[in-house]
PDB file of C-alpha atoms in Angstrom:
ATOM      1  CA  MET A   1     -17.374 -84.898  29.561  1.00 49.00           C
ATOM      2  CA  GLY A   2     -16.661 -85.962  25.982  1.00 49.00           C
ATOM      3  CA  GLU A   3     -14.510 -84.810  23.130  1.00 50.00           C
ATOM      4  CA  HIS A   4     -14.950 -85.078  19.424  1.00 49.00           C
ATOM      5  CA  ASP A   5     -11.935 -84.833  17.045  1.00 51.00           C
ATOM      6  CA  ASP A   6     -12.490 -84.366  13.328  1.00 49.00           C
ATOM      7  CA  SER A   7     -10.076 -85.981  10.882  1.00 49.00           C
ATOM      8  CA  LYS A   8      -9.990 -82.788   8.726  1.00 48.00           C
ATOM      9  CA  ASP A   9      -7.608 -79.941   9.207  1.00 52.00           C
ATOM     10  CA  CYS A  10     -10.257 -77.834  11.078  1.00 51.00           C
ATOM     11  CA  LYS A  11     -10.653 -79.439  14.412  1.00 52.00           C
ATOM     12  CA  PHE A  12     -13.611 -78.951  16.690  1.00 52.00           C
ATOM     13  CA  ARG A  13     -13.737 -79.620  20.362  1.00 57.00           C
ATOM     14  CA  VAL A  14     -17.079 -79.973  22.037  1.00 52.00           C
ATOM     15  CA  GLU A  15     -17.473 -80.122  25.815  1.00 56.00           C
ATOM     16  CA  TYR A  16     -20.729 -80.676  27.675  1.00 54.00           C
ATOM     17  CA  TYR A  17     -21.325 -80.108  31.343  1.00 55.00           C
ATOM     18  CA  CYS A  18     -24.334 -81.135  33.589  1.00 52.00           C
ATOM     19  CA  ASP A  19     -25.284 -80.135  37.086  1.00 52.00           C
ATOM     20  CA  ASP A  20     -26.309 -83.796  38.011  1.00 52.00           C
ATOM     21  CA  LYS A  21     -29.884 -82.953  38.344  1.00 50.00           C
ATOM     22  CA  HIS A  22     -31.086 -85.897  36.178  1.00 49.00           C
ATOM     23  CA  ASP A  23     -31.959 -89.151  37.755  1.00 49.00           C
ATOM     24  CA  HIS A  24     -30.158 -92.407  37.218  1.00 47.00           C
ATOM     25  CA  LYS A  25     -32.468 -93.665  34.447  1.00 47.00           C
ATOM     26  CA  ASP A  26     -32.411 -90.491  32.381  1.00 49.00           C
ATOM     27  CA  LYS A  27     -28.684 -90.405  32.665  1.00 45.00           C
ATOM     28  CA  HIS A  28     -28.389 -93.994  31.594  1.00 46.00           C
ATOM     29  CA  LYS A  29     -30.599 -93.311  28.568  1.00 46.00           C
ATOM     30  CA  HIS A  30     -28.661 -90.182  27.799  1.00 45.00           C
ATOM     31  CA  GLU A  31     -25.388 -92.057  27.820  1.00 45.00           C
ATOM     32  CA  HIS A  32     -26.784 -95.047  25.907  1.00 44.00           C
ATOM     33  CA  LYS A  33     -28.255 -92.929  23.105  1.00 45.00           C
ATOM     34  CA  TYR A  34     -24.864 -91.210  22.438  1.00 45.00           C
ATOM     35  CA  GLU A  35     -22.248 -93.897  22.772  1.00 44.00           C
ATOM     36  CA  HIS A  36     -19.486 -92.698  20.422  1.00 46.00           C
ATOM     37  CA  LYS A  37     -17.194 -91.006  22.813  1.00 47.00           C
ATOM     38  CA  HIS A  38     -19.465 -88.485  24.181  1.00 46.00           C
ATOM     39  CA  LYS A  39     -20.442 -87.747  27.783  1.00 45.00           C
ATOM     40  CA  TYR A  40     -23.213 -85.256  28.144  1.00 47.00           C
ATOM     41  CA  GLU A  41     -24.319 -83.140  30.957  1.00 47.00           C
ATOM     42  CA  HIS A  42     -27.027 -80.541  30.920  1.00 47.00           C
ATOM     43  CA  LYS A  43     -24.903 -77.478  30.791  1.00 48.00           C
ATOM     44  CA  HIS A  44     -23.127 -77.172  27.405  1.00 47.00           C
ATOM     45  CA  LYS A  45     -19.896 -75.323  26.612  1.00 47.00           C
ATOM     46  CA  HIS A  46     -18.576 -75.318  22.972  1.00 47.00           C
ATOM     47  CA  GLU A  47     -14.956 -74.582  22.057  1.00 49.00           C
ATOM     48  CA  TYR A  48     -13.955 -74.189  18.463  1.00 48.00           C
ATOM     49  CA  LYS A  49     -10.352 -74.181  17.240  1.00 51.00           C
ATOM     50  CA  CYS A  50      -9.478 -73.404  13.665  1.00 49.00           C
ATOM     51  CA  ASP A  51      -5.996 -72.919  12.159  1.00 51.00           C
ATOM     52  CA  HIS A  52      -7.339 -71.060   9.113  1.00 50.00           C
ATOM     53  CA  ASP A  53      -5.889 -73.646   6.782  1.00 51.00           C
ATOM     54  CA  HIS A  54      -8.948 -74.914   4.917  1.00 50.00           C
ATOM     55  CA  LYS A  55      -8.717 -76.470   1.529  1.00 51.00           C
ATOM     56  CA  ASP A  56     -10.426 -75.751  -1.723  1.00 51.00           C
ATOM     57  CA  LYS A  57     -14.057 -74.401  -1.238  1.00 52.00           C
ATOM     58  CA  ASP A  58     -13.956 -74.519   2.555  1.00 53.00           C
ATOM     59  CA  LYS A  59     -10.773 -72.406   2.630  1.00 49.00           C
ATOM     60  CA  HIS A  60     -12.248 -69.927   0.269  1.00 49.00           C
ATOM     61  CA  LYS A  61     -15.510 -69.603   2.258  1.00 51.00           C
ATOM     62  CA  HIS A  62     -13.723 -69.224   5.535  1.00 49.00           C
ATOM     63  CA  ASP A  63     -11.493 -66.445   4.132  1.00 50.00           C
ATOM     64  CA  LYS A  64     -14.457 -64.726   2.694  1.00 49.00           C
ATOM     65  CA  ASP A  65     -16.737 -64.931   5.714  1.00 51.00           C
ATOM     66  CA  HIS A  66     -14.177 -64.720   8.641  1.00 50.00           C
ATOM     67  CA  CYS A  67     -10.716 -63.437   7.634  1.00 49.00           C
ATOM     68  CA  HIS A  68     -11.160 -60.885   4.874  1.00 50.00           C
ATOM     69  CA  SER A  69     -14.375 -58.975   5.279  1.00 50.00           C
ATOM     70  CA  LYS A  70     -14.564 -56.130   2.729  1.00 53.00           C
ATOM     71  CA  PRO A  71     -16.129 -52.836   3.448  1.00 54.00           C
ATOM     72  CA  GLY A  72     -19.552 -52.069   2.085  1.00 58.00           C
ATOM     73  CA  HIS A  73     -18.390 -49.233  -0.299  1.00 67.00           C
ATOM     74  CA  SER A  74     -15.294 -49.143  -2.465  1.00 77.00           C
ATOM     75  CA  CYS A  75     -13.880 -46.648  -4.931  1.00 87.00           C
ATOM     76  CA  GLY A  76     -11.371 -47.584  -7.731  1.00 88.00           C
ATOM     77  CA  VAL A  77     -10.789 -47.648 -11.430  1.00 87.00           C
ATOM     78  CA  ASP A  78     -11.301 -50.875 -13.366  1.00 85.00           C
ATOM     79  CA  ASN A  79     -10.917 -52.084 -16.916  1.00 85.00           C
ATOM     80  CA  VAL A  80      -8.166 -49.612 -17.917  1.00 88.00           C
ATOM     81  CA  ARG A  81      -6.996 -49.783 -21.464  1.00 87.00           C
ATOM     82  CA  VAL A  82      -3.890 -47.852 -22.651  1.00 86.00           C
ATOM     83  CA  PHE A  83      -3.437 -47.171 -26.369  1.00 82.00           C
ATOM     84  CA  GLY A  84      -0.092 -46.420 -28.041  1.00 78.00           C
ATOM     85  CA  SER A  85       0.775 -43.107 -29.764  1.00 75.00           C
ATOM     86  CA  SER A  86       2.349 -42.296 -33.094  1.00 72.00           C
ATOM     87  CA  THR A  87       6.088 -42.718 -33.345  1.00 70.00           C
ATOM     88  CA  GLU A  88       6.543 -40.346 -36.263  1.00 73.00           C
ATOM     89  CA  THR A  89       9.034 -37.489 -35.606  1.00 70.00           C
ATOM     90  CA  THR A  90       8.100 -33.904 -36.307  1.00 65.00           C
ATOM     91  CA  THR A  91      10.701 -31.489 -37.550  1.00 68.00           C
ATOM     92  CA  PHE A  92      10.767 -27.834 -36.439  1.00 66.00           C
ATOM     93  CA  PRO A  93      12.690 -24.867 -37.825  1.00 75.00           C
ATOM     94  CA  LYS A  94      15.683 -23.854 -35.709  1.00 83.00           C
ATOM     95  CA  THR A  95      14.471 -21.546 -32.940  1.00 86.00           C
ATOM     96  CA  ILE A  96      15.731 -20.296 -29.556  1.00 88.00           C
ATOM     97  CA  LYS A  97      13.626 -19.603 -26.395  1.00 90.00           C
ATOM     98  CA  VAL A  98      14.645 -16.246 -25.034  1.00 93.00           C
ATOM     99  CA  PRO A  99      12.931 -13.413 -22.981  1.00 94.00           C
ATOM    100  CA  VAL A 100      11.152 -11.039 -25.444  1.00 92.00           C
ATOM    101  CA  THR A 101      10.499  -7.397 -24.382  1.00 92.00           C
ATOM    102  CA  LEU A 102       6.730  -6.646 -24.872  1.00 91.00           C
ATOM    103  CA  ALA A 103       6.621  -3.176 -23.341  1.00 90.00           C
ATOM    104  CA  GLU A 104       8.776  -0.627 -21.602  1.00 92.00           C
ATOM    105  CA  LEU A 105       6.901   1.922 -19.521  1.00 93.00           C
ATOM    106  CA  SER A 106       7.152   4.336 -16.668  1.00 94.00           C
ATOM    107  CA  VAL A 107       4.570   4.358 -13.858  1.00 95.00           C
ATOM    108  CA  VAL A 108       3.994   7.374 -11.609  1.00 96.00           C
ATOM    109  CA  VAL A 109       2.639   6.532  -8.160  1.00 95.00           C
ATOM    110  CA  CYS A 110       1.661   9.033  -5.494  1.00 96.00           C
ATOM    111  CA  VAL A 111       2.014   7.921  -1.826  1.00 95.00           C
ATOM    112  CA  GLU A 112       1.235   9.442   1.530  1.00 95.00           C
ATOM    113  CA  ALA A 113       2.217   8.055   4.894  1.00 94.00           C
ATOM    114  CA  ASP A 114       2.895   9.035   8.496  1.00 93.00           C
ATOM    115  CA  ILE A 115       6.136   7.933  10.171  1.00 93.00           C
ATOM    116  CA  GLN A 116       6.158   7.904  13.966  1.00 92.00           C
ATOM    117  CA  LEU A 117       9.524   8.814  15.503  1.00 91.00           C
ATOM    118  CA  GLU A 118      11.041   7.157  18.695  1.00 89.00           C
ATOM    119  CA  LYS A 119      12.056  10.460  20.115  1.00 89.00           C
ATOM    120  CA  PRO A 120      11.011  14.059  19.208  1.00 89.00           C
ATOM    121  CA  ALA A 121      13.230  15.221  16.405  1.00 89.00           C
ATOM    122  CA  LEU A 122      14.607  18.682  15.997  1.00 88.00           C
ATOM    123  CA  GLU A 123      15.459  18.281  12.222  1.00 88.00           C
ATOM    124  CA  ILE A 124      15.824  15.652   9.565  1.00 90.00           C
ATOM    125  CA  ILE A 125      19.360  15.163   8.454  1.00 91.00           C
ATOM    126  CA  ARG A 126      19.292  12.682   5.587  1.00 90.00           C
ATOM    127  CA  ALA A 127      16.815  10.343   3.889  1.00 90.00           C
ATOM    128  CA  TRP A 128      17.429   7.387   1.517  1.00 91.00           C
ATOM    129  CA  LYS A 129      14.812   5.501  -0.365  1.00 92.00           C
ATOM    130  CA  SER A 130      14.628   2.359  -2.484  1.00 94.00           C
ATOM    131  CA  VAL A 131      11.866   0.271  -4.076  1.00 95.00           C
ATOM    132  CA  ILE A 132      10.940  -3.374  -3.430  1.00 94.00           C
ATOM    133  CA  LEU A 133       8.652  -4.680  -6.101  1.00 94.00           C
ATOM    134  CA  GLU A 134       6.724  -7.592  -4.750  1.00 93.00           C
ATOM    135  CA  GLN A 135       4.034  -8.215  -7.311  1.00 92.00           C
ATOM    136  CA  CYS A 136       3.775  -7.379 -11.047  1.00 93.00           C
ATOM    137  CA  GLU A 137       1.013  -9.230 -12.909  1.00 93.00           C
ATOM    138  CA  LEU A 138      -0.165  -8.710 -16.530  1.00 92.00           C
ATOM    139  CA  VAL A 139      -3.927  -9.411 -17.086  1.00 92.00           C
ATOM    140  CA  PRO A 140      -5.287  -9.570 -20.682  1.00 89.00           C
ATOM    141  CA  THR A 141      -8.324  -7.535 -21.558  1.00 90.00           C
ATOM    142  CA  PHE A 142     -10.923  -7.875 -24.305  1.00 88.00           C
ATOM    143  CA  ASN A 143      -8.595  -6.190 -26.810  1.00 88.00           C
ATOM    144  CA  PRO A 144      -5.865  -8.580 -28.003  1.00 83.00           C
ATOM    145  CA  TYR A 145      -3.422  -5.695 -28.289  1.00 87.00           C
ATOM    146  CA  ALA A 146      -4.044  -4.291 -24.844  1.00 90.00           C
ATOM    147  CA  ALA A 147      -3.622  -5.404 -21.170  1.00 92.00           C
ATOM    148  CA  LYS A 148      -3.647  -4.234 -17.600  1.00 94.00           C
ATOM    149  CA  LEU A 149      -0.501  -4.230 -15.415  1.00 95.00           C
ATOM    150  CA  PHE A 150      -1.141  -4.649 -11.743  1.00 96.00           C
ATOM    151  CA  GLY A 151       1.798  -3.908  -9.352  1.00 95.00           C
ATOM    152  CA  SER A 152       2.439  -3.563  -5.748  1.00 95.00           C
ATOM    153  CA  GLY A 153       5.446  -3.218  -3.374  1.00 95.00           C
ATOM    154  CA  PHE A 154       7.180  -1.111  -0.736  1.00 96.00           C
ATOM    155  CA  ILE A 155       9.250   2.046  -0.496  1.00 95.00           C
ATOM    156  CA  ARG A 156      11.997   1.408   1.955  1.00 95.00           C
ATOM    157  CA  LYS A 157      12.786   4.708   3.573  1.00 93.00           C
ATOM    158  CA  ASN A 158      15.790   5.286   5.946  1.00 93.00           C
ATOM    159  CA  LEU A 159      15.480   8.527   7.870  1.00 92.00           C
ATOM    160  CA  GLU A 160      18.192  10.078  10.019  1.00 92.00           C
ATOM    161  CA  TYR A 161      17.134  12.777  12.456  1.00 91.00           C
ATOM    162  CA  ALA A 162      18.568  14.805  15.355  1.00 91.00           C
ATOM    163  CA  THR A 163      16.843  14.655  18.756  1.00 90.00           C
ATOM    164  CA  ALA A 164      16.333  17.450  21.249  1.00 84.00           C
ATOM    165  CA  ASP A 165      17.301  16.049  24.674  1.00 82.00           C
ATOM    166  CA  HIS A 166      18.860  18.967  26.469  1.00 82.00           C
ATOM    167  CA  VAL A 167      18.445  22.651  26.029  1.00 80.00           C
ATOM    168  CA  SER A 168      20.774  25.291  27.249  1.00 79.00           C
ATOM    169  CA  GLY A 169      20.879  29.027  26.813  1.00 75.00           C
ATOM    170  CA  SER A 170      22.643  28.992  23.490  1.00 78.00           C
ATOM    171  CA  ALA A 171      22.500  25.330  22.282  1.00 83.00           C
ATOM    172  CA  VAL A 172      20.291  22.199  21.925  1.00 83.00           C
ATOM    173  CA  CYS A 173      21.901  18.741  22.492  1.00 84.00           C
ATOM    174  CA  GLY A 174      20.700  15.325  21.475  1.00 86.00           C
ATOM    175  CA  ASP A 175      21.531  12.196  19.625  1.00 89.00           C
ATOM    176  CA  ILE A 176      21.489  11.142  16.018  1.00 91.00           C
ATOM    177  CA  ARG A 177      18.912   8.402  15.372  1.00 91.00           C
ATOM    178  CA  HIS A 178      17.534   6.676  12.367  1.00 91.00           C
ATOM    179  CA  ILE A 179      14.304   4.762  11.508  1.00 92.00           C
ATOM    180  CA  SER A 180      13.845   2.385   8.573  1.00 93.00           C
ATOM    181  CA  ALA A 181      10.201   2.393   7.376  1.00 93.00           C
ATOM    182  CA  LEU A 182       8.384   0.244   4.700  1.00 94.00           C
ATOM    183  CA  ILE A 183       5.732   2.263   3.004  1.00 95.00           C
ATOM    184  CA  PRO A 184       3.365   0.071   0.728  1.00 95.00           C
ATOM    185  CA  PHE A 185       2.079   1.241  -2.661  1.00 96.00           C
ATOM    186  CA  ASP A 186       0.166  -0.304  -5.557  1.00 95.00           C
ATOM    187  CA  PHE A 187      -0.862   0.801  -9.060  1.00 95.00           C
ATOM    188  CA  CYS A 188      -2.780  -0.454 -12.106  1.00 95.00           C
ATOM    189  CA  VAL A 189      -1.920   0.857 -15.602  1.00 94.00           C
ATOM    190  CA  GLY A 190      -2.952   0.052 -19.147  1.00 93.00           C
ATOM    191  CA  ILE A 191      -0.515  -1.234 -21.826  1.00 91.00           C
ATOM    192  CA  THR A 192      -1.109  -1.183 -25.521  1.00 89.00           C
ATOM    193  CA  PHE A 193       1.000  -3.522 -27.620  1.00 86.00           C
ATOM    194  CA  PRO A 194       2.042  -2.622 -31.147  1.00 82.00           C
ATOM    195  CA  THR A 195       0.338  -4.366 -34.067  1.00 80.00           C
ATOM    196  CA  SER A 196       3.709  -5.131 -35.619  1.00 80.00           C
ATOM    197  CA  GLY A 197       6.569  -6.679 -33.778  1.00 76.00           C
ATOM    198  CA  PRO A 198       6.638  -8.726 -30.561  1.00 81.00           C
ATOM    199  CA  SER A 199       3.207  -9.160 -28.916  1.00 83.00           C
ATOM    200  CA  LEU A 200       1.693 -10.985 -26.012  1.00 85.00           C
ATOM    201  CA  GLN A 201       1.314 -14.710 -26.691  1.00 86.00           C
ATOM    202  CA  LEU A 202      -1.454 -16.217 -24.497  1.00 83.00           C
ATOM    203  CA  ILE A 203      -3.415 -19.062 -26.017  1.00 81.00           C
ATOM    204  CA  PRO A 204      -6.780 -19.710 -24.212  1.00 80.00           C
ATOM    205  CA  ASP A 205      -8.162 -23.089 -23.162  1.00 83.00           C
ATOM    206  CA  PHE A 206     -11.427 -24.482 -24.514  1.00 84.00           C
ATOM    207  CA  THR A 207     -14.063 -27.117 -23.613  1.00 87.00           C
ATOM    208  CA  SER A 208     -16.645 -28.652 -25.950  1.00 87.00           C
ATOM    209  CA  SER A 209     -19.382 -31.316 -25.723  1.00 87.00           C
ATOM    210  CA  GLY A 210     -21.567 -33.086 -28.244  1.00 86.00           C
ATOM    211  CA  GLU A 211     -24.352 -35.636 -28.420  1.00 85.00           C
ATOM    212  CA  LEU A 212     -24.710 -38.800 -30.463  1.00 85.00           C
ATOM    213  CA  GLY A 213     -27.971 -39.363 -32.174  1.00 86.00           C
ATOM    214  CA  ASN A 214     -30.152 -42.518 -31.927  1.00 84.00           C
ATOM    215  CA  LYS A 215     -30.711 -44.994 -34.746  1.00 83.00           C
ATOM    216  CA  THR A 216     -33.809 -43.231 -36.087  1.00 83.00           C
ATOM    217  CA  GLY A 217     -32.157 -39.800 -35.876  1.00 82.00           C
ATOM    218  CA  THR A 218     -34.949 -38.225 -33.832  1.00 84.00           C
ATOM    219  CA  ALA A 219     -33.202 -37.906 -30.485  1.00 86.00           C
ATOM    220  CA  ALA A 220     -29.869 -38.086 -28.666  1.00 85.00           C
ATOM    221  CA  GLN A 221     -28.532 -41.054 -26.947  1.00 84.00           C
ATOM    222  CA  LEU A 222     -28.525 -40.131 -23.299  1.00 83.00           C
ATOM    223  CA  ASN A 223     -26.097 -42.784 -22.236  1.00 83.00           C
ATOM    224  CA  MET A 224     -23.336 -41.491 -24.503  1.00 84.00           C
ATOM    225  CA  GLY A 225     -21.644 -38.128 -24.814  1.00 85.00           C
ATOM    226  CA  LEU A 226     -18.699 -36.501 -26.758  1.00 87.00           C
ATOM    227  CA  PHE A 227     -16.478 -34.366 -24.592  1.00 88.00           C
ATOM    228  CA  GLY A 228     -13.195 -32.551 -25.440  1.00 88.00           C
ATOM    229  CA  ASN A 229     -10.968 -30.031 -23.821  1.00 90.00           C
ATOM    230  CA  ARG A 230      -7.601 -28.425 -24.399  1.00 89.00           C
ATOM    231  CA  GLN A 231      -5.257 -26.826 -21.874  1.00 90.00           C
ATOM    232  CA  PHE A 232      -2.446 -24.722 -23.111  1.00 88.00           C
ATOM    233  CA  TYR A 233       0.423 -24.015 -20.738  1.00 90.00           C
ATOM    234  CA  ASN A 234       1.446 -20.536 -21.568  1.00 90.00           C
ATOM    235  CA  GLU A 235       4.605 -18.651 -20.547  1.00 92.00           C
ATOM    236  CA  LYS A 236       3.694 -16.298 -17.779  1.00 92.00           C
ATOM    237  CA  PRO A 237       4.805 -12.627 -18.523  1.00 93.00           C
ATOM    238  CA  TYR A 238       6.828 -10.960 -15.813  1.00 94.00           C
ATOM    239  CA  CYS A 239       8.384  -7.543 -14.976  1.00 94.00           C
ATOM    240  CA  GLU A 240      11.837  -6.214 -14.382  1.00 94.00           C
ATOM    241  CA  LEU A 241      12.396  -3.044 -12.487  1.00 95.00           C
ATOM    242  CA  VAL A 242      14.655  -0.792 -14.508  1.00 95.00           C
ATOM    243  CA  PHE A 243      14.827   2.517 -12.483  1.00 94.00           C
ATOM    244  CA  SER A 244      13.033   4.386  -9.687  1.00 95.00           C
ATOM    245  CA  GLU A 245      12.862   8.152  -9.056  1.00 95.00           C
ATOM    246  CA  PHE A 246      11.585  10.001  -6.031  1.00 94.00           C
ATOM    247  CA  THR A 247      10.469  13.458  -5.183  1.00 94.00           C
ATOM    248  CA  GLU A 248       9.055  14.052  -1.706  1.00 92.00           C
ATOM    249  CA  LEU A 249       7.856  16.504   0.917  1.00 92.00           C
ATOM    250  CA  ASP A 250       8.593  15.704   4.574  1.00 90.00           C
ATOM    251  CA  ILE A 251       6.318  17.612   7.035  1.00 90.00           C
ATOM    252  CA  GLY A 252       6.947  17.481  10.823  1.00 87.00           C
ATOM    253  CA  GLN A 253       3.753  17.114  12.854  1.00 86.00           C
ATOM    254  CA  ASP A 254       2.879  17.828  16.461  1.00 83.00           C
ATOM    255  CA  LEU A 255       5.289  20.693  16.838  1.00 84.00           C
ATOM    256  CA  ARG A 256       6.634  21.476  20.364  1.00 82.00           C
ATOM    257  CA  LYS A 257       8.602  24.592  21.227  1.00 82.00           C
ATOM    258  CA  VAL A 258      12.003  23.790  22.464  1.00 78.00           C
ATOM    259  CA  LYS A 259      13.738  27.098  22.292  1.00 77.00           C
ATOM    260  CA  CYS A 260      12.823  30.523  20.968  1.00 76.00           C
ATOM    261  CA  ASN A 261      13.092  29.614  17.350  1.00 78.00           C
ATOM    262  CA  GLU A 262      13.483  25.826  17.606  1.00 81.00           C
ATOM    263  CA  HIS A 263      10.533  23.333  17.517  1.00 84.00           C
ATOM    264  CA  ALA A 264      10.576  19.525  17.839  1.00 87.00           C
ATOM    265  CA  PHE A 265       8.106  17.088  16.180  1.00 90.00           C
ATOM    266  CA  SER A 266       7.185  13.572  16.958  1.00 89.00           C
ATOM    267  CA  HIS A 267       6.124  12.160  13.582  1.00 89.00           C
ATOM    268  CA  VAL A 268       6.618  13.057   9.957  1.00 92.00           C
ATOM    269  CA  ARG A 269       4.003  13.299   7.249  1.00 92.00           C
ATOM    270  CA  GLU A 270       5.417  11.909   3.913  1.00 92.00           C
ATOM    271  CA  LYS A 271       4.176  12.947   0.464  1.00 94.00           C
ATOM    272  CA  ILE A 272       6.070  10.973  -2.196  1.00 95.00           C
ATOM    273  CA  VAL A 273       5.900  10.977  -5.907  1.00 96.00           C
ATOM    274  CA  LEU A 274       7.445   7.761  -7.273  1.00 95.00           C
ATOM    275  CA  ASN A 275       8.368   7.114 -10.985  1.00 96.00           C
ATOM    276  CA  LEU A 276       8.980   3.515 -11.746  1.00 95.00           C
ATOM    277  CA  GLY A 277      10.676   2.303 -14.862  1.00 95.00           C
ATOM    278  CA  LEU A 278       9.390  -1.178 -15.829  1.00 95.00           C
ATOM    279  CA  LYS A 279      10.046  -3.762 -18.570  1.00 94.00           C
ATOM    280  CA  VAL A 280       7.441  -6.423 -19.380  1.00 94.00           C
ATOM    281  CA  LEU A 281       8.864  -9.654 -20.717  1.00 94.00           C
ATOM    282  CA  GLN A 282       7.800 -13.072 -21.852  1.00 93.00           C
ATOM    283  CA  ASP A 283       9.717 -16.090 -22.862  1.00 94.00           C
ATOM    284  CA  GLN A 284       9.020 -16.839 -26.552  1.00 92.00           C
ATOM    285  CA  GLN A 285      10.271 -19.042 -29.406  1.00 89.00           C
ATOM    286  CA  VAL A 286      12.285 -16.870 -31.762  1.00 88.00           C
ATOM    287  CA  PRO A 287      13.407 -18.288 -35.089  1.00 87.00           C
ATOM    288  CA  LEU A 288      17.014 -18.167 -35.777  1.00 86.00           C
ATOM    289  CA  PRO A 289      18.081 -16.434 -39.017  1.00 82.00           C
ATOM    290  CA  VAL A 290      19.186 -18.618 -41.777  1.00 79.00           C
ATOM    291  CA  ILE A 291      22.480 -17.685 -43.060  1.00 80.00           C
ATOM    292  CA  ASN A 292      23.522 -19.089 -46.400  1.00 81.00           C
ATOM    293  CA  PRO A 293      27.158 -20.020 -46.709  1.00 81.00           C
ATOM    294  CA  PRO A 294      29.136 -17.827 -49.071  1.00 83.00           C
ATOM    295  CA  LYS A 295      29.847 -19.235 -52.437  1.00 84.00           C
ATOM    296  CA  PRO A 296      33.359 -20.374 -53.191  1.00 84.00           C
ATOM    297  CA  PRO A 297      35.241 -18.016 -55.436  1.00 83.00           C
ATOM    298  CA  HIS A 298      35.471 -18.914 -59.047  1.00 80.00           C
ATOM    299  CA  TYR A 299      38.794 -18.876 -60.779  1.00 79.00           C
ATOM    300  CA  PRO A 300      38.560 -19.014 -64.548  1.00 80.00           C
ATOM    301  CA  CYS A 301      41.034 -21.099 -66.409  1.00 77.00           C
ATOM    302  CA  LYS A 302      43.704 -19.364 -68.368  1.00 65.00           C
TER     303      LYS A 302
END
């Protein structure tokens, strides 16, 4: 067995093994041919040791081939150039950004619903209702002075009723129970804005493209193009709920005779007419009025 040591930083160790099947002459020739610290046998075994500390070109090649193998595909941005912008200041008139009322309207919504009761009721004692407005979106139309208002929400109804649990000869006994139900509704109405006064301010975006002609002016350069786009960040209109009015008709269904002139019902059919008062607003820049200071009084000389 023989060893080979290199003087460079990367050291190699070579070991050779043989199963002693050669005769004496071949072995002698084999040893005589390679005299510089090598002992050879027929079966070879190579061991390589490297501390990854090559110098100059060898180190660069080692890192490239063995240590830092890059994937076949990469994605990135190269050759980025950043240009400065103008430092000139622009003066604006004195303004204030406040909510501007675009429209005030009342919307009539008709709703029908069935409310299932926990126990059969003898009569409805009291009912309270309120409105929960969940969505109110203003969508422009093809007319700049008109838009569509989409809205949706719930009517929260709290119903108190008397049950019929026990019936005697001259009375009906029971409990006072309640149920809180959420009845959904939605609507879509049109709004017309006045031509004078506050109006809806929505500036649309635009995208454009162009071509560059070739030197002869007979065709376009396919490897070049002119593109432009503008995105304007508008203030989104929103709604405020001003008031709500209800008129309704509650009809007991599935009547069951309890006593001679008394009937119990298991669910209620609701017919509601809802009137909503809404205000549509948008945050806009409003110029402040310019107030000239009063002139100082003039006192004539005597």
